Amino acid sequence: GRLVPYMKILHVTPSYLPAIRYGGPIWSVHGLAKAQAALGHDVHVYTTNIDGPGDSDVPVGKIVNMDGVKVTYFQSPKLRRLVWAPKMAKALKSAILDFDIVHTHSVYLWPTTAAARIARRAGVPYVVAPRGMLWKSVIEERSKWIKTAWIAAFEKKNIERATAIHVTADLEAEKISEIGLKISQIIKQPNAVNAPNAFDMKDVSVDVVRAIACGDYFLSLGRLSWKKNNIALIRALKEVPNLRLIIAGNEEDGHALELSNEIKKLGLDTRITLIARQVSGADKEALFAKSQAFVLPSLSENMGNTVLEAMARKTPVIVSRHAGVMEIVQLHDCGYICDPTPNDLARALKALIGNPVTARQMAERGENAARNIYNWPQIAHAMCEAYAAAVSPKKVNP
C-alpha cells in the first residue's frame, strides 16, 4: 500500500481490556490500535474502567502502556448505564488538538457522544464506528423509544457530521441508511483475526474437557444474547439426528435459562451442552480445535469476529445472512450461508455433514483467507490509509 503519514490517533471506547465480558468489540478495537502502534503511529485510547457491576483493576487517569497502545482509563462515578465519565470530557477538551484523528467505537453511550461533540467543536476529524448498533431491528427490539430519542438528540448530529463512518461490511452501511441517517463518507474495513494460540489440554477447564469428550460436535461461541439467535439453532438440531452441539459464552439478561429450558423441552439434553460463562484462553482454543464446524445464527451482527477465528483455525462455518461476515464467507467460499430460521439452519447443518470433502475444502480456503487477508497488520494499514484519505479528500479535477 501507499506510505501513510505518521499520525497521532485517539480511539474512544466505553470499555476496554481487561473487561472481556463485552465480547468482540473489545478485542477488535485493541487489535486495531495495537497494529496501528506497531506501524509506528502514536496511538492512544480513552476509555473507562467499567467491567460489569464492578471496575477493572487498572490505574485511573494515567497512561497504561498495553502492547504499545497508550490507554487512559477514567472512572464512571454514576449514570453507569450511559458510561458517564466527566473526567474523560475534561481530558478530551485539553488534549483534542494534539490528535490528527479521533475514532469512536459504539453509539448510545456518553463517551463516544462527548468525544464526537468535542472533536467537532475543535475542528478535529472524527470517525464513528457504530458497531452494529444502528440497525432497525436492534433499535426496535430493545429500548426503542430511548434509542430513538438518543439518535434524535445526539447521534444524528454525531453521525451526519462525522468525517466518515466506519463499517465492517456493506450490510452494516445498508442498515444505517435504512434508518434515514445521511452519511458523507464510508470507510468499509473488516475486523481482522489473531493467529490461533498453542494450548495444552492440561490447562483446559473440567467442564470444557467433559463437553469435548462426548464425541464430535458443532460449536456456537459468543455472548448468550437473544441477538445471537441460539434458540433457532437449538430448534434446528431437532431436525438433524445424531448431531452434537456445544453453545458457549457469557450470560446476558438471563438468556442462558431460556436456552436451557428450550433444550430440555425438546429433549436434546444429551446432544446439546451449554457452557454459560466467559470462555477464553485454552478453553476457547480447545473448543475450536475439536469442533467439526462453527455456527453463527445471529439475527443481526455488524461483523461476527468468531467466524474469522473459526476460519483461522481451519474450521468450516455456517453463517446467518444477517451477519456482516457473510460477505467474507461468500467471497472466499469457506462455508454455508443461510437464513436465521430453524429450517434453513437445519438444511445448512445437513449439507455440511453430508459433504465432508466440500467441508474440508471450505476449511482450507477459510484458513488461507484469514491468514493472508484478514490479519491485523494489513487491516491497520488500510485503516490508516482510509483516515489519511478522509482527512485530506483528494481534489477532483473539474
XYZ file of C-alpha atoms in Angstrom:
398
model
C 0.000 0.000 0.000
C 0.877 3.696 -0.134
C 3.049 5.272 2.509
C 0.780 6.746 5.162
C 1.872 9.895 7.024
C 2.707 9.449 10.718
C -0.451 10.075 12.746
C -1.437 10.662 16.322
C -4.623 8.608 16.680
C -7.164 8.602 19.518
C -9.633 5.740 19.932
C -12.555 6.431 22.285
C -14.468 3.402 23.509
C -16.775 2.918 26.524
C -14.966 -0.213 27.763
C -11.649 -1.923 27.096
C -9.391 -4.759 28.096
C -9.234 -6.347 30.646
C -13.088 -6.126 30.616
C -13.565 -9.023 28.183
C -17.220 -9.649 29.072
C -18.239 -7.161 26.358
C -17.284 -9.510 23.531
C -15.972 -8.852 20.026
C -15.536 -5.042 20.019
C -13.135 -5.195 22.991
C -10.766 -7.457 21.044
C -11.192 -5.757 17.670
C -10.577 -2.211 18.975
C -7.424 -3.367 20.763
C -6.347 -5.446 17.753
C -6.619 -2.369 15.523
C -4.944 0.025 17.995
C -2.069 -2.388 18.695
C -1.431 -2.958 14.964
C -1.546 0.799 14.262
C 1.020 1.361 17.037
C 3.194 -1.405 15.540
C 3.132 0.513 12.232
C 4.770 3.436 14.062
C 1.762 5.675 14.760
C 1.220 7.295 18.180
C -1.933 5.511 19.338
C -3.971 6.456 22.409
C -7.187 5.038 23.867
C -9.577 6.889 26.183
C -11.941 4.516 27.927
C -13.471 3.725 31.328
C -12.626 1.108 33.924
C -16.182 -0.282 33.929
C -16.358 -4.083 33.998
C -19.982 -5.115 34.531
C -21.158 -4.183 38.026
C -17.545 -3.692 39.165
C -14.420 -1.981 37.871
C -11.285 -3.362 36.220
C -8.181 -3.378 38.404
C -6.356 -0.643 36.446
C -4.845 2.738 37.363
C -7.249 5.614 36.655
C -6.320 8.881 34.900
C -2.784 7.897 33.912
C -1.399 6.275 30.765
C -1.064 2.487 30.842
C 1.071 1.014 28.073
C -0.653 -2.050 26.628
C 1.105 -3.627 23.630
C 2.415 -0.208 22.562
C -1.011 1.443 22.911
C -1.280 4.302 25.440
C -4.505 3.570 27.313
C -6.070 6.012 29.786
C -8.938 4.738 31.957
C -11.485 7.079 33.545
C -13.913 6.423 36.385
C -17.671 6.367 35.803
C -18.913 7.618 39.204
C -22.640 7.390 38.387
C -25.044 7.002 35.433
C -23.002 3.899 34.640
C -25.567 2.627 32.129
C -24.626 5.624 29.973
C -20.954 5.215 30.976
C -20.773 8.828 32.195
C -17.136 9.762 32.859
C -16.818 13.533 33.456
C -13.022 13.470 33.810
C -12.773 11.973 30.333
C -14.517 15.062 28.899
C -12.037 17.301 30.696
C -9.086 15.289 29.310
C -10.594 15.311 25.802
C -11.036 19.076 25.831
C -7.448 19.705 26.862
C -5.837 17.121 24.518
C -8.090 17.055 21.446
C -5.959 19.384 19.297
C -2.955 17.059 19.717
C -4.664 14.365 17.654
C -4.857 14.043 13.873
C -7.943 11.849 14.047
C -10.412 10.526 16.637
C -12.039 7.106 16.084
C -15.074 6.433 18.321
C -16.471 2.934 18.858
C -20.191 2.442 19.776
C -23.284 4.626 19.922
C -25.933 5.478 22.587
C -23.230 5.903 25.206
C -21.827 9.035 26.787
C -18.055 8.721 25.992
C -18.465 8.434 22.227
C -21.121 11.159 22.084
C -18.926 13.516 24.141
C -15.849 12.743 22.011
C -17.722 13.464 18.751
C -19.042 16.771 20.092
C -15.648 17.898 21.430
C -13.849 16.886 18.193
C -16.444 18.745 16.106
C -16.085 21.941 18.123
C -12.291 21.769 17.886
C -12.362 21.061 14.145
C -10.580 17.703 14.590
C -11.669 14.982 12.125
C -13.512 12.063 13.695
C -14.678 8.647 12.510
C -17.642 6.830 14.100
C -17.821 3.016 14.270
C -21.416 2.217 15.339
C -20.527 -1.470 15.848
C -23.841 -2.753 14.520
C -25.984 -0.703 16.913
C -27.736 1.365 14.218
C -29.834 -1.498 12.847
C -33.593 -1.014 12.823
C -34.177 -4.486 14.331
C -31.704 -3.797 17.175
C -33.322 -0.420 17.882
C -36.838 -1.877 17.845
C -36.058 -4.968 19.905
C -34.665 -3.235 22.995
C -35.341 0.234 24.493
C -36.779 1.509 21.204
C -38.003 4.888 22.493
C -34.842 5.650 24.453
C -32.627 4.824 21.451
C -34.824 6.758 19.017
C -34.758 9.803 21.310
C -30.977 9.482 21.760
C -30.489 9.344 17.963
C -32.617 12.483 17.527
C -30.855 14.351 20.352
C -27.222 13.329 19.806
C -26.409 10.548 17.391
C -27.929 12.116 14.258
C -25.572 15.091 14.505
C -22.607 12.908 15.545
C -23.071 10.648 12.538
C -24.101 13.129 9.876
C -21.235 15.494 10.743
C -18.584 12.811 11.149
C -15.644 12.850 8.746
C -16.537 9.221 7.973
C -18.454 6.245 9.329
C -16.513 3.016 9.796
C -18.492 -0.105 8.887
C -17.148 -3.643 8.774
C -19.427 -4.790 5.919
C -21.768 -3.477 3.199
C -24.669 -4.909 5.183
C -23.976 -2.512 8.059
C -23.903 0.508 5.724
C -27.278 -0.573 4.254
C -28.789 -0.872 7.730
C -27.597 2.628 8.712
C -29.150 4.185 5.604
C -32.435 2.339 6.368
C -32.934 4.457 9.477
C -32.599 7.626 7.412
C -29.199 8.927 8.510
C -27.234 10.823 5.859
C -23.607 9.783 5.739
C -20.942 11.834 3.968
C -18.293 9.134 3.674
C -17.994 5.445 4.460
C -14.841 3.566 5.411
C -15.501 -0.139 4.884
C -12.874 -2.103 6.719
C -13.489 -5.543 8.239
C -12.033 -6.676 11.527
C -9.014 -8.946 11.471
C -8.175 -12.058 13.421
C -5.210 -13.123 15.525
C -3.430 -16.370 14.709
C -4.529 -19.323 16.894
C -2.623 -19.742 20.156
C -0.934 -23.003 21.099
C -2.580 -24.601 24.137
C -2.131 -27.555 26.449
C -5.088 -29.804 27.322
C -3.951 -29.795 30.965
C -4.863 -26.059 31.084
C -8.416 -26.681 29.858
C -11.261 -26.403 32.402
C -13.111 -29.521 33.540
C -16.479 -28.516 32.007
C -14.872 -27.975 28.587
C -12.901 -31.255 28.769
C -16.124 -33.072 29.657
C -18.074 -31.446 26.803
C -15.371 -32.263 24.238
C -15.072 -35.880 25.441
C -18.629 -36.765 24.379
C -17.672 -37.034 20.687
C -17.841 -34.914 17.524
C -19.710 -31.601 17.749
C -20.507 -28.306 16.064
C -19.712 -25.128 18.009
C -21.514 -21.842 18.607
C -19.427 -19.392 20.633
C -20.352 -15.853 21.660
C -22.391 -13.865 24.172
C -25.561 -15.686 25.198
C -27.922 -12.984 23.967
C -31.268 -13.020 22.109
C -29.437 -11.365 19.177
C -27.183 -14.408 18.711
C -30.333 -16.470 17.982
C -29.135 -19.743 19.530
C -32.787 -20.579 20.211
C -33.255 -21.146 16.449
C -30.093 -23.261 16.333
C -31.400 -25.455 19.168
C -34.687 -25.924 17.282
C -32.752 -26.746 14.089
C -30.972 -29.567 15.913
C -34.311 -31.282 16.471
C -34.352 -31.830 12.672
C -30.771 -33.154 12.450
C -30.448 -36.561 14.136
C -27.248 -37.540 15.968
C -25.566 -34.105 15.654
C -23.997 -32.775 18.846
C -23.680 -29.069 19.617
C -21.773 -27.015 22.182
C -23.063 -23.489 22.839
C -20.614 -21.435 24.902
C -20.395 -17.825 26.018
C -21.044 -15.408 28.814
C -24.527 -14.905 30.123
C -26.579 -11.842 29.150
C -30.002 -10.831 30.541
C -30.732 -14.311 31.935
C -30.794 -15.739 28.399
C -28.961 -18.960 29.401
C -32.049 -20.084 31.328
C -34.225 -19.583 28.245
C -31.806 -21.683 26.158
C -31.551 -24.341 28.832
C -35.373 -24.616 29.074
C -35.658 -24.960 25.285
C -33.027 -27.747 25.264
C -34.962 -29.641 27.952
C -38.335 -29.029 26.310
C -37.119 -30.502 23.002
C -35.430 -33.433 24.768
C -31.983 -32.502 23.465
C -30.111 -32.643 26.809
C -27.874 -35.481 25.598
C -26.953 -33.699 22.368
C -26.504 -30.058 23.399
C -24.025 -28.840 26.009
C -24.455 -25.278 27.271
C -21.391 -23.619 28.813
C -22.831 -20.373 30.180
C -19.696 -18.411 31.101
C -16.879 -16.392 29.603
C -14.717 -18.734 27.541
C -11.166 -17.678 26.655
C -7.569 -18.887 26.524
C -7.018 -22.647 26.458
C -10.759 -23.326 26.891
C -11.600 -21.390 23.740
C -8.726 -22.910 21.731
C -9.719 -26.433 22.779
C -13.376 -25.873 21.812
C -12.326 -24.607 18.375
C -9.664 -27.295 17.859
C -12.012 -30.216 18.383
C -15.101 -28.830 16.604
C -16.215 -30.097 13.197
C -17.825 -26.799 12.223
C -18.687 -23.372 13.603
C -22.202 -21.871 13.508
C -23.197 -18.188 13.825
C -27.023 -17.998 13.635
C -27.307 -14.276 14.555
C -30.350 -12.098 13.893
C -28.082 -9.063 13.429
C -24.316 -8.787 13.536
C -22.252 -5.994 12.023
C -19.319 -8.380 11.636
C -19.015 -11.679 13.556
C -15.372 -11.985 14.643
C -15.833 -15.555 15.873
C -16.347 -16.662 12.258
C -12.908 -15.265 11.340
C -11.489 -17.062 14.384
C -13.018 -20.323 13.152
C -11.620 -19.719 9.655
C -8.142 -19.073 11.085
C -8.423 -22.440 12.866
C -9.308 -24.299 9.645
C -12.934 -24.869 10.580
C -15.801 -24.683 8.059
C -18.592 -22.271 9.021
C -22.342 -21.801 8.792
C -23.331 -18.133 8.919
C -26.624 -16.263 9.039
C -27.139 -13.879 6.133
C -27.849 -11.186 8.768
C -24.169 -11.157 9.804
C -21.742 -8.836 8.018
C -19.068 -11.559 7.932
C -21.354 -13.405 5.494
C -19.754 -11.287 2.719
C -16.330 -12.710 3.594
C -17.661 -16.292 3.721
C -19.294 -15.784 0.324
C -16.207 -14.162 -1.200
C -13.882 -16.994 -0.151
C -16.452 -19.811 -0.359
C -15.488 -21.112 3.071
C -18.886 -22.051 4.480
C -22.664 -22.163 4.088
C -24.865 -19.075 4.331
C -28.464 -19.426 5.483
C -31.484 -17.585 6.854
C -31.539 -17.468 10.676
C -34.569 -19.799 10.849
C -34.620 -23.332 12.338
C -35.490 -24.845 8.919
C -32.744 -23.131 6.973
C -30.171 -23.716 9.713
C -31.102 -27.428 9.708
C -30.652 -27.513 5.923
C -27.150 -25.988 6.211
C -26.172 -28.347 9.056
C -27.226 -31.360 6.967
C -25.361 -30.038 3.906
C -22.156 -29.659 5.883
C -22.401 -33.118 7.487
C -23.307 -34.731 4.155
C -20.381 -33.279 2.210
C -17.171 -33.951 4.158
C -14.872 -33.309 1.165
C -16.523 -29.951 0.423
C -16.350 -29.080 4.139
C -12.610 -29.787 4.203
C -12.011 -27.647 1.097
C -14.068 -24.812 2.627
C -11.978 -25.031 5.795
C -8.746 -24.761 3.773
C -9.980 -21.733 1.802
C -11.109 -20.068 5.035
C -7.758 -20.602 6.732
C -5.910 -19.223 3.708
C -8.060 -16.053 3.630
C -7.806 -15.490 7.399
C -4.035 -15.810 7.310
C -3.323 -13.752 4.185
C -6.037 -11.101 4.087
C -7.734 -10.627 7.463
C -4.638 -10.122 9.584
C -4.136 -7.030 11.752
C -1.056 -5.503 10.021
C -2.929 -5.428 6.684
C -6.210 -4.136 8.136
C -4.489 -1.491 10.311
C -2.512 -0.182 7.338
C -5.680 0.002 5.220
C -7.485 1.833 8.051
C -4.684 4.406 8.331
C -4.815 4.917 4.547
C -8.560 5.495 4.885
C -8.009 8.023 7.707
C -5.483 9.919 5.569
C -7.864 9.976 2.590
C -10.812 11.066 4.757
C -8.833 13.850 6.408
C -7.499 15.298 3.145
C -10.056 14.396 0.452
C -8.428 14.255 -2.942
C -9.243 17.256 -5.110
C -11.322 16.112 -8.051
C -10.272 17.677 -11.329
C -13.113 19.687 -12.853
